[in-house]
Amino acid sequence: ELQLVESGGGVVRPGGSLRLSCEASGFTFDDYGMSWVRQAPGKGLEWVSGINWNGDSTGYADSVKGRFTISRDNAKNSLYLQMNSLRAEDTALYHCARGGDCTNNICFSGVGFDPWGQGTLVTVSS
Amino acid sequence: DVVMTQSPLSLPVTLGQPASISCRSSQSLVYSDGNTYLNWFQQRPGQSPRRLIYKISNRDSGVPDRFSGSGSGTDFTLKISRVEAEDVGVYYCMQGTHWPGTFGQGTKVEIK
């Protein structure tokens, strides 16, 4: 069964940091690009960041560029999102999703994302 | 960024009746390889999004054939031929042609 399980969310003060993790199972992890997509409470979906199969190309939404860093460890079937300088507007449910591919730091979403993890909630509040 | 505009944003439907959701993009979604990367996602209450349709009209495995997608260029439609109770949720279109990929605002389907 295809599965993505996120962890690492929590409550953090503005300016703080968090590191999200996503563990994949049920497919050959290093065959795929991976992405993070977030959903603010009661709002729609926003692509945040993507990474290619081996981690040597990444991309970011303008809203997080310079503050977030995506990475992966194929030996551990895991995807990560290091989030620094967090702002109130970063409050959201963060989903890990299979799909997308990045080349020269531009990410092509193509046919989108499938499957998605259940998400991990990040709350930025003082 | 490419803006995706869905309508309606709320869609009350009667069980067994058809439903239709429109999605329009601010730019053509035809990619240089000739494909059009317009995808549809379903998010049931309390669940993660699930892809239903990719490249305008290709249903994902396990998606009932009452769901169909159509359109071209900048104008796309998701149709449910006969709405069932399990179809309640929010539906999003998403373009994957231009970077970054962008989603519509979502259409909430509910039973009358």
XYZ file of N, CA and C in Angstrom:
714
model
N 0.847 -1.192 0.000
C 0.000 0.000 0.000
C 0.886 1.246 0.000
N 0.562 2.158 -0.904
C 1.281 3.427 -0.947
C 0.968 4.221 0.311
N 1.999 4.735 0.960
C 1.756 5.488 2.181
C 2.817 6.557 2.380
N 2.354 7.729 2.834
C 3.235 8.821 3.221
C 2.789 9.286 4.596
N 3.724 9.343 5.537
C 3.390 9.712 6.911
C 4.277 10.860 7.353
N 3.637 11.998 7.605
C 4.366 13.192 8.024
C 4.444 13.266 9.546
N 5.443 13.992 10.014
C 5.603 14.264 11.441
C 6.406 15.544 11.603
N 6.450 16.051 12.825
C 7.295 17.195 13.127
C 6.570 18.517 13.297
N 5.269 18.537 13.031
C 4.531 19.784 13.201
C 4.389 20.159 14.674
N 3.909 21.377 14.908
C 3.723 21.827 16.275
C 3.462 23.319 16.320
N 3.495 23.850 17.530
C 3.296 25.285 17.743
C 4.659 25.937 17.925
N 4.883 27.021 17.205
C 6.170 27.709 17.270
C 5.914 29.213 17.223
N 6.776 29.963 17.862
C 6.648 31.423 17.856
C 7.150 32.000 16.534
N 6.641 33.166 16.168
C 7.159 33.835 14.962
C 8.670 33.978 15.050
N 9.332 33.680 13.937
C 10.785 33.715 13.904
C 11.430 32.397 14.238
N 10.650 31.458 14.725
C 11.179 30.150 15.117
C 11.361 29.200 13.950
N 11.773 27.972 14.286
C 12.077 26.956 13.271
C 11.389 25.641 13.602
N 11.136 24.858 12.559
C 10.628 23.498 12.696
C 11.207 22.679 11.554
N 11.326 21.370 11.797
C 11.730 20.460 10.732
C 10.663 19.386 10.579
N 10.059 19.354 9.385
C 9.055 18.341 9.081
C 9.718 17.140 8.426
N 9.157 15.966 8.693
C 9.636 14.731 8.073
C 8.469 14.011 7.416
N 8.780 13.220 6.413
C 7.774 12.421 5.726
C 8.414 11.082 5.381
N 7.824 10.010 5.882
C 8.353 8.675 5.606
C 7.461 7.994 4.581
N 8.075 7.490 3.532
C 7.348 6.865 2.429
C 7.466 5.350 2.487
N 6.409 4.672 2.039
C 6.445 3.215 1.939
C 5.514 2.769 0.827
N 5.742 1.563 0.329
C 4.859 0.998 -0.680
C 5.249 1.314 -2.105
N 6.333 2.074 -2.292
C 6.821 2.350 -3.644
C 8.321 2.609 -3.583
N 8.953 2.594 -4.747
C 10.394 2.827 -4.821
C 10.643 4.327 -4.725
N 11.016 4.766 -3.539
C 11.074 6.199 -3.216
C 11.970 6.964 -4.186
N 13.134 6.417 -4.504
C 14.075 7.191 -5.328
C 13.765 7.130 -6.819
N 12.593 6.608 -7.172
C 12.117 6.710 -8.550
C 11.324 7.991 -8.790
N 11.051 8.743 -7.717
C 10.102 9.846 -7.825
C 10.619 11.158 -7.267
N 10.208 12.251 -7.940
C 10.302 13.546 -7.306
C 9.242 13.641 -6.225
N 9.464 14.526 -5.266
C 8.543 14.682 -4.138
C 8.270 16.156 -3.898
N 7.161 16.427 -3.234
C 6.744 17.809 -3.009
C 6.119 17.990 -1.635
N 6.099 19.234 -1.192
C 5.320 19.646 -0.018
C 4.234 20.604 -0.504
N 3.012 20.369 -0.047
C 1.867 21.224 -0.372
C 1.189 21.573 0.946
N 0.820 22.833 1.125
C 0.212 23.213 2.396
C -1.205 23.724 2.213
N -1.932 23.686 3.310
C -3.328 24.115 3.319
C -3.581 24.888 4.600
N -3.704 26.204 4.478
C -4.018 27.035 5.632
C -5.420 26.696 6.129
N -5.691 26.891 7.419
C -6.995 26.518 7.982
C -8.154 27.109 7.189
N -9.036 26.247 6.728
C -10.206 26.686 5.991
C -9.919 27.227 4.602
N -8.697 27.054 4.138
C -8.295 27.623 2.840
C -7.968 26.529 1.828
N -7.488 26.965 0.665
C -7.164 26.041 -0.407
C -5.744 25.505 -0.316
N -5.283 24.969 -1.436
C -4.002 24.274 -1.509
C -2.937 25.153 -2.148
N -1.725 25.091 -1.598
C -0.606 25.872 -2.126
C 0.632 24.986 -2.194
N 1.205 24.842 -3.398
C 2.475 24.134 -3.551
C 3.560 24.950 -2.857
N 4.389 24.268 -2.063
C 5.405 24.956 -1.276
C 6.810 24.709 -1.818
N 7.115 23.427 -2.080
C 8.486 23.096 -2.463
C 8.526 21.733 -3.124
N 9.526 21.521 -3.968
C 9.696 20.237 -4.630
C 11.164 19.869 -4.718
N 11.420 18.580 -4.971
C 12.789 18.072 -5.052
C 12.829 16.931 -6.047
N 13.924 16.824 -6.798
C 14.007 15.746 -7.776
C 14.418 14.439 -7.097
N 14.562 13.391 -7.878
C 14.724 12.052 -7.303
C 15.964 11.903 -6.421
N 17.047 12.589 -6.768
C 18.276 12.400 -5.990
C 18.638 13.608 -5.137
N 17.788 14.612 -5.145
C 18.008 15.743 -4.261
C 18.892 16.846 -4.796
N 19.356 16.712 -6.044
C 20.281 17.746 -6.507
C 19.603 18.906 -7.211
N 18.284 18.892 -7.268
C 17.549 20.045 -7.763
C 16.304 20.242 -6.911
N 16.095 21.480 -6.485
C 14.960 21.801 -5.626
C 14.290 23.078 -6.125
N 13.073 23.315 -5.684
C 12.367 24.531 -6.037
C 11.463 24.963 -4.900
N 11.155 26.271 -4.864
C 10.367 26.824 -3.770
C 9.367 27.851 -4.288
N 8.238 27.918 -3.602
C 7.310 29.011 -3.850
C 7.961 30.305 -3.390
N 7.616 31.402 -4.026
C 8.178 32.701 -3.647
C 7.919 33.006 -2.180
N 6.779 32.539 -1.669
C 6.383 32.858 -0.292
C 7.301 32.228 0.757
N 8.088 31.217 0.368
C 8.945 30.534 1.348
C 10.417 30.550 0.944
N 10.717 31.057 -0.231
C 12.097 31.034 -0.736
C 13.024 31.768 0.226
N 14.153 31.138 0.512
C 15.130 31.734 1.424
C 14.885 31.397 2.881
N 13.717 30.830 3.195
C 13.401 30.485 4.593
C 13.253 28.977 4.777
N 12.760 28.285 3.758
C 12.526 26.839 3.837
C 13.572 26.110 2.994
N 13.928 24.898 3.433
C 14.853 24.047 2.687
C 14.297 22.631 2.638
N 14.133 22.120 1.420
C 13.669 20.749 1.232
C 14.876 19.842 1.033
N 14.779 18.621 1.531
C 15.848 17.645 1.332
C 15.248 16.247 1.411
N 16.048 15.254 1.061
C 15.584 13.871 1.118
C 16.741 12.943 1.447
N 16.408 11.789 2.021
C 17.385 10.737 2.301
C 16.810 9.456 1.711
N 17.268 9.082 0.542
C 16.694 7.927 -0.144
C 16.966 6.620 0.599
N 18.045 6.568 1.347
C 18.345 5.361 2.130
C 17.310 5.137 3.228
N 16.694 6.239 3.656
C 15.681 6.158 4.717
C 14.266 6.353 4.179
N 14.113 6.440 2.850
C 12.801 6.672 2.237
C 12.106 7.874 2.869
N 12.855 8.939 3.069
C 12.329 10.080 3.811
C 12.555 11.400 3.111
N 11.581 12.284 3.300
C 11.582 13.645 2.771
C 11.522 14.590 3.965
N 12.170 15.744 3.825
C 12.219 16.697 4.930
C 11.896 18.103 4.449
N 11.463 18.945 5.397
C 11.292 20.370 5.125
C 11.776 21.134 6.358
N 12.914 21.797 6.217
C 13.422 22.655 7.283
C 12.797 24.025 7.103
N 12.107 24.486 8.140
C 11.365 25.735 8.065
C 11.961 26.713 9.080
N 12.545 27.791 8.583
C 13.137 28.812 9.447
C 12.390 30.130 9.293
N 12.648 31.052 10.217
C 12.044 32.393 10.179
C 10.542 32.307 9.942
N 9.881 31.463 10.706
C 8.457 31.204 10.489
C 7.620 32.433 10.787
N 6.552 32.576 10.007
C 5.627 33.702 10.112
C 4.227 33.179 10.386
N 3.364 34.046 10.872
C 1.978 33.643 11.133
C 1.323 33.072 9.881
N 1.651 33.624 8.742
C 1.034 33.179 7.487
C 1.535 31.811 7.016
N 2.501 31.239 7.724
C 2.949 29.874 7.427
C 2.098 28.839 8.153
N 1.193 29.289 9.002
C 0.301 28.372 9.712
C -0.536 27.585 8.715
N -0.415 26.262 8.762
C -1.100 25.420 7.777
C -0.887 23.956 8.120
N -1.662 23.114 7.441
C -1.438 21.673 7.430
C -0.503 21.394 6.261
N 0.636 20.800 6.555
C 1.650 20.543 5.526
C 1.575 19.089 5.090
N 1.302 18.896 3.787
C 1.212 17.563 3.209
C 2.468 17.258 2.410
N 2.956 16.062 2.596
C 3.975 15.504 1.733
C 3.241 14.799 0.593
N 3.746 14.894 -0.623
C 3.055 14.268 -1.751
C 4.061 13.760 -2.766
N 3.749 12.640 -3.355
C 4.602 12.100 -4.410
C 4.274 12.801 -5.724
N 5.334 13.249 -6.386
C 5.109 13.857 -7.684
C 5.821 15.181 -7.823
N 5.848 15.650 -9.056
C 6.606 16.842 -9.400
C 8.043 16.457 -9.658
N 8.719 17.250 -10.451
C 10.129 17.006 -10.711
C 10.814 18.350 -10.907
N 12.040 18.437 -10.467
C 12.755 19.707 -10.521
C 14.029 19.558 -11.336
N 14.286 20.551 -12.177
C 15.517 20.610 -12.953
C 15.976 22.055 -12.954
N 17.245 22.273 -12.681
C 17.773 23.641 -12.636
C 16.923 24.531 -11.735
N 16.475 23.953 -10.613
C 15.737 24.680 -9.575
C 14.388 25.222 -10.040
N 13.845 24.622 -11.073
C 12.473 24.891 -11.491
C 11.734 23.568 -11.438
N 10.554 23.580 -10.808
C 9.820 22.335 -10.597
C 8.609 22.261 -11.513
N 8.518 21.142 -12.199
C 7.406 20.869 -13.111
C 6.430 19.954 -12.386
N 5.199 20.435 -12.204
C 4.226 19.640 -11.454
C 3.515 18.612 -12.309
N 3.416 18.879 -13.614
C 2.874 17.893 -14.537
C 1.510 17.361 -14.148
N 1.461 16.048 -13.919
C 0.200 15.390 -13.575
C -0.144 15.531 -12.099
N 0.607 16.380 -11.392
C 0.235 16.652 -10.005
C 0.764 15.621 -9.042
N 0.027 15.414 -7.963
C 0.550 14.689 -6.822
C -0.365 13.538 -6.416
N 0.271 12.371 -6.236
C -0.488 11.190 -5.841
C 0.465 10.106 -5.398
N 0.333 9.615 -4.155
C -0.626 9.988 -3.127
C -0.162 11.182 -2.298
N -0.998 11.532 -1.326
C -0.696 12.579 -0.346
C -0.655 11.947 1.036
N 0.158 12.516 1.917
C 0.101 12.117 3.313
C -1.064 12.822 4.009
N -1.301 12.436 5.243
C -2.423 13.008 5.999
C -2.121 14.421 6.485
N -0.853 14.797 6.467
C -0.482 16.154 6.843
C -0.025 16.276 8.289
N 0.784 17.297 8.543
C 1.211 17.640 9.897
C 0.983 19.133 10.088
N 0.364 19.498 11.204
C -0.084 20.869 11.413
C 1.018 21.729 12.020
N 1.262 22.852 11.376
C 2.222 23.849 11.859
C 1.440 25.092 12.243
N 1.600 25.521 13.490
C 0.926 26.721 13.977
C 1.986 27.708 14.439
N 1.993 28.880 13.822
C 2.953 29.925 14.182
C 2.184 31.007 14.923
N 2.463 31.130 16.205
C 1.695 32.062 17.035
C 2.515 32.468 18.249
N 2.332 33.715 18.638
C 3.016 34.201 19.831
C 2.151 33.965 21.071
N 2.266 33.993 -11.624
C 1.734 32.640 -11.521
C 0.408 32.524 -12.285
N 0.137 31.315 -12.777
C -1.125 31.078 -13.472
C -2.263 31.024 -12.455
N -3.299 31.802 -12.700
C -4.452 31.837 -11.808
C -5.506 30.859 -12.315
N -5.964 30.008 -11.408
C -7.003 29.027 -11.710
C -8.287 29.478 -11.031
N -9.346 29.635 -11.800
C -10.608 30.148 -11.266
C -11.700 29.105 -11.431
N -12.251 28.665 -10.319
C -13.308 27.651 -10.342
C -14.668 28.294 -10.127
N -15.689 27.665 -10.697
C -17.063 28.062 -10.414
C -17.989 26.866 -10.599
N -19.045 26.784 -9.769
C -19.267 27.657 -8.612
C -18.327 27.286 -7.467
N -18.338 28.084 -6.413
C -17.530 27.747 -5.239
C -18.302 26.842 -4.282
N -19.629 26.860 -4.413
C -20.483 25.984 -3.622
C -21.505 25.345 -4.546
N -21.705 24.038 -4.397
C -22.572 23.323 -5.333
C -23.440 22.334 -4.556
N -24.673 22.764 -4.201
C -25.602 21.818 -3.571
C -26.240 20.967 -4.657
N -26.239 19.674 -4.475
C -26.799 18.775 -5.490
C -27.700 17.739 -4.840
N -28.638 17.254 -5.621
C -29.537 16.192 -5.179
C -28.911 14.842 -5.509
N -29.005 13.900 -4.590
C -28.470 12.567 -4.854
C -29.038 12.009 -6.154
N -28.141 11.448 -6.970
C -28.558 10.863 -8.231
C -28.602 11.829 -9.392
N -28.454 13.126 -9.099
C -28.451 14.139 -10.150
C -27.022 14.461 -10.595
N -26.873 15.025 -11.796
C -25.524 15.371 -12.259
C -25.006 16.652 -11.619
N -23.686 16.806 -11.647
C -23.037 18.015 -11.158
C -21.895 18.370 -12.093
N -21.620 19.662 -12.195
C -20.573 20.122 -13.098
C -19.806 21.268 -12.452
N -18.482 21.205 -12.539
C -17.605 22.238 -11.992
C -16.732 22.772 -13.117
N -16.667 24.093 -13.213
C -15.860 24.742 -14.243
C -14.532 25.223 -13.655
N -13.502 25.159 -14.462
C -12.177 25.629 -14.067
C -11.576 26.367 -15.258
N -11.162 27.615 -15.042
C -10.545 28.400 -16.108
C -9.167 28.870 -15.666
N -8.229 28.829 -16.589
C -6.863 29.242 -16.300
C -6.571 30.581 -16.970
N -5.642 31.336 -16.385
C -5.307 32.659 -16.917
C -4.387 32.570 -18.138
N -3.829 31.375 -18.399
C -3.002 31.145 -19.585
C -3.320 29.758 -20.134
N -3.010 29.566 -21.390
C -3.180 28.240 -21.972
C -2.350 27.215 -21.198
N -2.928 26.033 -21.016
C -2.228 24.980 -20.267
C -1.604 23.924 -21.192
N -1.510 24.227 -22.471
C -0.850 23.311 -23.398
C 0.663 23.422 -23.201
N 1.300 22.320 -22.893
C 2.736 22.291 -22.654
C 3.487 22.061 -23.963
N 4.779 22.273 -23.923
C 5.597 22.129 -25.133
C 5.607 20.705 -25.681
N 5.254 19.719 -24.840
C 5.222 18.328 -25.315
C 3.869 17.964 -25.923
N 2.959 18.940 -25.983
C 1.648 18.722 -26.574
C 0.580 18.308 -25.573
N 0.986 17.944 -24.374
C 0.023 17.566 -23.344
C -0.509 18.802 -22.627
N -1.678 18.634 -22.028
C -2.299 19.686 -21.220
C -2.401 19.163 -19.798
N -1.629 19.783 -18.903
C -1.537 19.259 -17.542
C -2.542 19.943 -16.630
N -3.803 19.544 -16.828
C -4.896 19.999 -15.981
C -5.402 18.786 -15.201
N -5.356 18.892 -13.893
C -5.656 17.773 -13.016
C -6.764 18.155 -12.039
N -7.489 17.162 -11.565
C -8.569 17.374 -10.592
C -8.303 16.534 -9.337
N -8.581 17.163 -8.187
C -8.409 16.497 -6.904
C -9.704 16.573 -6.105
N -9.949 15.536 -5.320
C -11.092 15.489 -4.422
C -10.576 15.476 -2.987
N -11.173 16.286 -2.126
C -10.834 16.239 -0.712
C -12.115 16.017 0.084
N -12.314 14.793 0.541
C -13.462 14.489 1.381
C -13.259 15.082 2.763
N -14.340 15.324 3.488
C -14.214 15.917 4.837
C -13.262 15.115 5.711
N -12.286 15.806 6.295
C -11.349 15.175 7.214
C -10.287 14.331 6.558
N -10.225 14.333 5.232
C -9.237 13.510 4.532
C -8.256 14.368 3.747
N -7.181 13.739 3.323
C -6.215 14.401 2.451
C -6.754 14.450 1.035
N -6.240 15.358 0.232
C -6.645 15.357 -1.182
C -6.253 14.052 -1.872
N -7.021 13.722 -2.886
C -6.809 12.518 -3.682
C -6.936 12.935 -5.140
N -6.003 12.524 -5.966
C -6.135 12.860 -7.381
C -7.200 11.986 -8.017
N -8.089 12.627 -8.775
C -9.156 11.917 -9.486
C -8.828 11.765 -10.968
N -8.372 12.866 -11.545
C -8.186 12.946 -12.996
C -6.907 13.700 -13.290
N -6.151 13.246 -14.276
C -4.945 13.932 -14.714
C -4.971 14.141 -16.225
N -4.273 15.134 -16.666
C -4.234 15.501 -18.093
C -5.636 15.554 -18.683
N -6.451 16.369 -18.105
C -7.815 16.726 -18.529
C -8.849 15.626 -18.276
N -8.548 14.403 -18.709
C -9.638 13.421 -18.772
C -9.251 12.005 -18.364
N -8.039 11.799 -17.863
C -7.601 10.446 -17.500
C -7.925 10.166 -16.028
N -8.831 9.213 -15.804
C -9.195 8.867 -14.433
C -8.116 8.044 -13.760
N -7.884 8.328 -12.494
C -6.954 7.518 -11.724
C -7.584 6.159 -11.412
N -6.733 5.207 -11.073
C -7.195 3.872 -10.725
C -8.162 3.934 -9.542
N -9.274 3.252 -9.666
C -10.238 3.216 -8.579
C -11.254 4.333 -8.581
N -11.102 5.283 -9.481
C -12.058 6.391 -9.563
C -13.282 5.934 -10.371
N -14.472 6.078 -9.809
C -15.681 5.618 -10.518
C -15.865 6.325 -11.859
N -16.462 5.618 -12.811
C -16.607 6.211 -14.138
C -17.713 7.257 -14.210
N -18.379 7.537 -13.093
C -19.324 8.664 -13.088
C -18.584 10.009 -13.080
N -17.275 9.972 -12.803
C -16.451 11.181 -12.875
C -15.832 11.280 -14.276
N -15.944 12.463 -14.887
C -15.302 12.656 -16.176
C -14.771 14.076 -16.281
N -13.696 14.223 -17.028
C -13.098 15.520 -17.227
C -13.031 15.846 -18.705
N -13.157 17.130 -19.010
C -13.096 17.558 -20.401
C -12.551 18.980 -20.471
N -12.332 19.430 -21.696
C -11.890 20.800 -21.905
C -10.625 20.884 -22.723
N -10.181 22.116 -22.923
C -8.961 22.354 -23.670
C -8.497 23.786 -23.449
N -7.215 24.025 -23.707
C -6.681 25.379 -23.648
C -6.724 26.008 -22.274
N -7.792 26.772 -22.015
C -7.939 27.480 -20.742
C -9.247 27.163 -20.027
N -10.051 26.290 -20.602
C -11.402 26.075 -20.111
C -11.667 24.590 -19.901
N -11.963 24.217 -18.649
C -12.058 22.795 -18.312
C -13.267 22.537 -17.424
N -13.734 21.285 -17.434
C -14.926 20.914 -16.672
C -14.751 19.536 -16.042
N -15.192 19.434 -14.798
C -15.321 18.137 -14.132
C -16.813 17.855 -13.985
N -17.224 16.670 -14.431
C -18.625 16.305 -14.323
C -18.787 15.035 -13.494
N -19.824 15.031 -12.689
C -20.243 13.834 -11.976
C -21.607 13.476 -12.551
N -21.732 12.313 -13.145
C -22.960 11.986 -13.876
C -24.149 11.787 -12.939
N -23.909 11.149 -11.804
C -24.960 10.925 -10.800
C -24.292 10.996 -9.435
N -24.574 12.061 -8.707
C -23.892 12.283 -7.439
C -24.317 11.254 -6.386
N -23.315 10.707 -5.701
C -23.577 9.802 -4.589
C -23.120 10.462 -3.294
N -23.566 9.929 -2.174
C -23.257 10.532 -0.871
C -21.747 10.627 -0.642
N -20.986 9.660 -1.133
C -19.535 9.646 -0.916
C -18.805 10.713 -1.727
N -19.518 11.416 -2.599
C -18.883 12.455 -3.426
C -18.831 13.807 -2.717
N -19.431 13.892 -1.544
C -19.386 15.150 -0.789
C -17.941 15.512 -0.451
N -17.606 16.779 -0.651
C -16.256 17.233 -0.363
C -15.917 18.461 -1.184
N -14.630 18.788 -1.206
C -14.161 19.930 -1.980
C -13.328 19.422 -3.146
N -13.592 19.979 -4.306
C -12.899 19.586 -5.539
C -12.017 20.738 -6.005
N -10.780 20.403 -6.329
C -9.809 21.390 -6.777
C -9.294 21.044 -8.178
N -9.233 22.037 -9.046
C -8.457 21.845 -10.262
C -7.042 22.349 -9.998
N -6.112 21.838 -10.754
C -4.716 22.214 -10.578
C -3.998 22.167 -11.917
N -3.214 23.195 -12.214
C -2.432 23.166 -13.450
C -0.987 22.803 -13.110
N -0.441 21.899 -13.923
C 0.944 21.485 -13.738
C 1.807 21.849 -14.925
N 1.283 22.658 -15.830
C 2.024 23.034 -17.044
C 3.072 24.093 -16.769
N 2.672 25.120 -16.029
C 3.565 26.260 -15.770
C 4.098 26.171 -14.340
N 5.337 26.687 -14.148
C 5.900 26.691 -12.806
C 5.585 28.006 -12.125
N 5.107 28.018 -10.857
C 4.797 26.826 -10.054
C 3.398 26.282 -10.351
N 3.186 25.051 -10.046
C 1.839 24.496 -10.152
C 0.899 25.267 -9.240
N -0.316 25.504 -9.726
C -1.273 26.277 -8.942
C -2.640 25.600 -8.936
N -3.379 25.829 -7.857
C -4.681 25.214 -7.638
C -5.787 26.260 -7.751
N -6.973 25.797 -8.104
C -8.156 26.632 -7.997
C -8.552 26.786 -6.533
N -9.556 27.633 -6.285
C -9.964 27.931 -4.906
C -10.712 26.785 -4.243
N -11.196 25.863 -5.052
C -11.975 24.744 -4.542
C -13.467 24.964 -4.711
N -14.184 23.882 -4.987
C -15.646 23.888 -5.088
C -16.192 22.890 -4.081
N -17.022 23.379 -3.181
C -17.583 22.512 -2.149
C -18.871 21.878 -2.651
N -18.876 20.565 -2.763
C -20.061 19.822 -3.193
C -20.753 19.267 -1.961
N -22.036 19.582 -1.835
C -22.817 19.091 -0.710
C -24.158 18.577 -1.200
N -24.782 17.767 -0.385
C -26.082 17.192 -0.751
C -27.191 18.115 -0.260
N -28.151 18.367 -1.159
C -29.287 19.225 -0.791
C -30.137 18.563 0.280
